[in-house]
Short mmCIF file of C-alpha atoms in Angstrom, two decimals:
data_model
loop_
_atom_site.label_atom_id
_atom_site.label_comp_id
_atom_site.label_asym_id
_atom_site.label_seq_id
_atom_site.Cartn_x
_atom_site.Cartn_y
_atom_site.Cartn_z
CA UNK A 1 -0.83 7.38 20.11
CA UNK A 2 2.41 9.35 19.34
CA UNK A 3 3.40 12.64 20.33
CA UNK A 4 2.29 15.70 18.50
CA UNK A 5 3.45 18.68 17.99
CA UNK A 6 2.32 22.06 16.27
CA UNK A 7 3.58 22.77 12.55
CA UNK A 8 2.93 26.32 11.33
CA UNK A 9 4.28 27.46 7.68
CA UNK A 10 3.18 30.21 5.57
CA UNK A 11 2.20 28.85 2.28
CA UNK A 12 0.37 30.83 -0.94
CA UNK A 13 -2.97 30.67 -0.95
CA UNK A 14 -3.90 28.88 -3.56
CA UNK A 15 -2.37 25.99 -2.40
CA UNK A 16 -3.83 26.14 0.76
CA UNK A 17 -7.31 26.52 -0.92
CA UNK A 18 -6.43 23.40 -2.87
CA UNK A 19 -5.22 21.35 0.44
CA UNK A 20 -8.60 22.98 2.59
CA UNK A 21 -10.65 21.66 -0.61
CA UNK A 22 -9.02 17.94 -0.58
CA UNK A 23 -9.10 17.97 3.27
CA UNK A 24 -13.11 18.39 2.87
CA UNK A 25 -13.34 15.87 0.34
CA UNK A 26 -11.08 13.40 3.04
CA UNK A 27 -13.26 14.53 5.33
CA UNK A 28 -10.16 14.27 7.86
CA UNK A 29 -9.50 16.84 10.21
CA UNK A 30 -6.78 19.47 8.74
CA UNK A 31 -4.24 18.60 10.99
CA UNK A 32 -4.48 14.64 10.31
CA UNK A 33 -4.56 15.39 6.62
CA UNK A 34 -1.52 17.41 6.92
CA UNK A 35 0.29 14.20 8.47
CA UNK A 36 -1.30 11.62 6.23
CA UNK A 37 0.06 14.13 3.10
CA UNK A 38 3.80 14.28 4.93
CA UNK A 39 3.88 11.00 5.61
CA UNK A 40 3.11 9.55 2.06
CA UNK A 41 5.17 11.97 0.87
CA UNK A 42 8.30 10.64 2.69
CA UNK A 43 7.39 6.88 2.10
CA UNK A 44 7.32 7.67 -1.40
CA UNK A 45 10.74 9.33 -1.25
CA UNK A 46 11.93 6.45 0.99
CA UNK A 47 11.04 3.88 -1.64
CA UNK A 48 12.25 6.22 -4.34
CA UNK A 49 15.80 5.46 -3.07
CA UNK A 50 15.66 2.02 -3.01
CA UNK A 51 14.36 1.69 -6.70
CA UNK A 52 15.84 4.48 -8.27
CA UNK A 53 15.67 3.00 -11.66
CA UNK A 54 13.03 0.71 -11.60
CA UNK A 55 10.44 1.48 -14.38
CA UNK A 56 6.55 0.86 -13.44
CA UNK A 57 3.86 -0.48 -15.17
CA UNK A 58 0.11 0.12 -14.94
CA UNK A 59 -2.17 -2.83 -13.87
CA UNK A 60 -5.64 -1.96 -13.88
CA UNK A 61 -8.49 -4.23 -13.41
CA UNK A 62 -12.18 -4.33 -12.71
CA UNK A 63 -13.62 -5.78 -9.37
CA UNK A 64 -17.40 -5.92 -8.32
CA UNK A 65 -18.65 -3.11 -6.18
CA UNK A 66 -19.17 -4.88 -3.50
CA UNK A 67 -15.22 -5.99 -2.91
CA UNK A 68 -14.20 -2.52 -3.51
CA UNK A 69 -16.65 -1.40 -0.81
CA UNK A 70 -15.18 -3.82 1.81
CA UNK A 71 -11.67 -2.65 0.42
CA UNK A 72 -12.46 0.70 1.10
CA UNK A 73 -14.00 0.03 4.49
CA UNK A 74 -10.62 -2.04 5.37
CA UNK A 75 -8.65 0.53 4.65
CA UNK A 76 -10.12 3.20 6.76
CA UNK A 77 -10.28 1.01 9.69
CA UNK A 78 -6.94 0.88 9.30
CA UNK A 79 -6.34 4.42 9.15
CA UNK A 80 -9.02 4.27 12.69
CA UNK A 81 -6.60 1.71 14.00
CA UNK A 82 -2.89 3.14 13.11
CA UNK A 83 -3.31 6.94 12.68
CA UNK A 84 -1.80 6.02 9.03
CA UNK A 85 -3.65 6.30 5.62
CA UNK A 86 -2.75 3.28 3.67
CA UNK A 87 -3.33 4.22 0.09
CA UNK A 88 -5.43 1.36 -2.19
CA UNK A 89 -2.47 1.21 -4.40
CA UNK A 90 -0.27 -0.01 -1.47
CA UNK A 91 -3.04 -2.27 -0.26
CA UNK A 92 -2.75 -4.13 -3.52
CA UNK A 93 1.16 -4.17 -4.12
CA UNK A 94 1.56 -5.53 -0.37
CA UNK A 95 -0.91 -8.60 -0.99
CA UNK A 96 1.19 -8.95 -4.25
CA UNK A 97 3.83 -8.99 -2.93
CA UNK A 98 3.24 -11.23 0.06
CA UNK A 99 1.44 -13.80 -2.70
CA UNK A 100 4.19 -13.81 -4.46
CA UNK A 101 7.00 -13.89 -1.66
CA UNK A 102 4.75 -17.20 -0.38
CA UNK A 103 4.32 -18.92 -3.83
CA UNK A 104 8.48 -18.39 -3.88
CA UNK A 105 8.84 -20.15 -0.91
CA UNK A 106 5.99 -22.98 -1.87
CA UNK A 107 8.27 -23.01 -4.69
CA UNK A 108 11.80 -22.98 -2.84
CA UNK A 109 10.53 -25.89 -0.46
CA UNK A 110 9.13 -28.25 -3.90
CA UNK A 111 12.30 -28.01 -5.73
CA UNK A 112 14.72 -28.86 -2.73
CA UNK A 113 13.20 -33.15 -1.56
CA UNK A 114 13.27 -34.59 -4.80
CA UNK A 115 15.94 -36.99 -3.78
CA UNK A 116 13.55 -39.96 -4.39
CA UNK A 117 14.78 -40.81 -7.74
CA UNK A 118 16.69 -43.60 -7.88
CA UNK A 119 19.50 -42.99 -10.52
CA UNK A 120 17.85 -45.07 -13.02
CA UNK A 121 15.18 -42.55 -14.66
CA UNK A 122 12.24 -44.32 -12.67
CA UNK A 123 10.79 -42.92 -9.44
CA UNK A 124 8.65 -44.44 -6.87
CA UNK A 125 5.32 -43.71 -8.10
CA UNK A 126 5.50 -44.90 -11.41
#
């Protein structure tokens, strides 16, 4: 596990009432709230700058309880496993994007050995 180090700030207190309410709700200890908050904060900003004009859509969709359960019970393991909350939101765009990425290259590697035709308009399986 990485290093830690103690972060103290005065903030106003309504706004830590607001993050001691959410933290309760997380039910995450204050401290790994605090670093699951600053860290999605700066991955946001990172990806910010690499799509600085990229418009978003909404996709929403219904699944059955029982997929969003094991979704939800993937993703905290994964927040056991790397100390790092992945948000459902990323969850989804990374398996789209992966799909999508591997349908590209199923597509990529079609396209390229079609050198079977034989100049004439017929091909070997006609």
């Amino acid at each position: 596990m990485e290093q830690t180090a103690n972060l103290c700030a005065q903030v106003p207190v309504s706004l830590l009432a607001r993050i001691r309410e959410e933290q309760e709700k997380a039910g995450m200890p204050r401290g790994e709230y605090i670093t699951q908050i600053l860290t999605t904060y700066y991955e946001t900003q990172s990806r910010k700058g690499d799509k600085t004009m990229e418009f978003t859509k909404t996709l929403a969709f219904q699944i059955p309880e029982e997929l969003f359960n094991r979704i939800k019970d993937h993703l905290d393991r994964e927040r056991q496993r790397t100390g790092r909350k992945l948000s459902q939101k990323d969850f989804v765009i990374g398996l789209i994007e992966r799909e999508l990425e591997a349908a590209g290259q199923r597509e990529d590697g079609e396209a390229a050995p079609q050198e079977n035709d034989s100049g004439d308009g017929s091909s070997e399986q006609e």
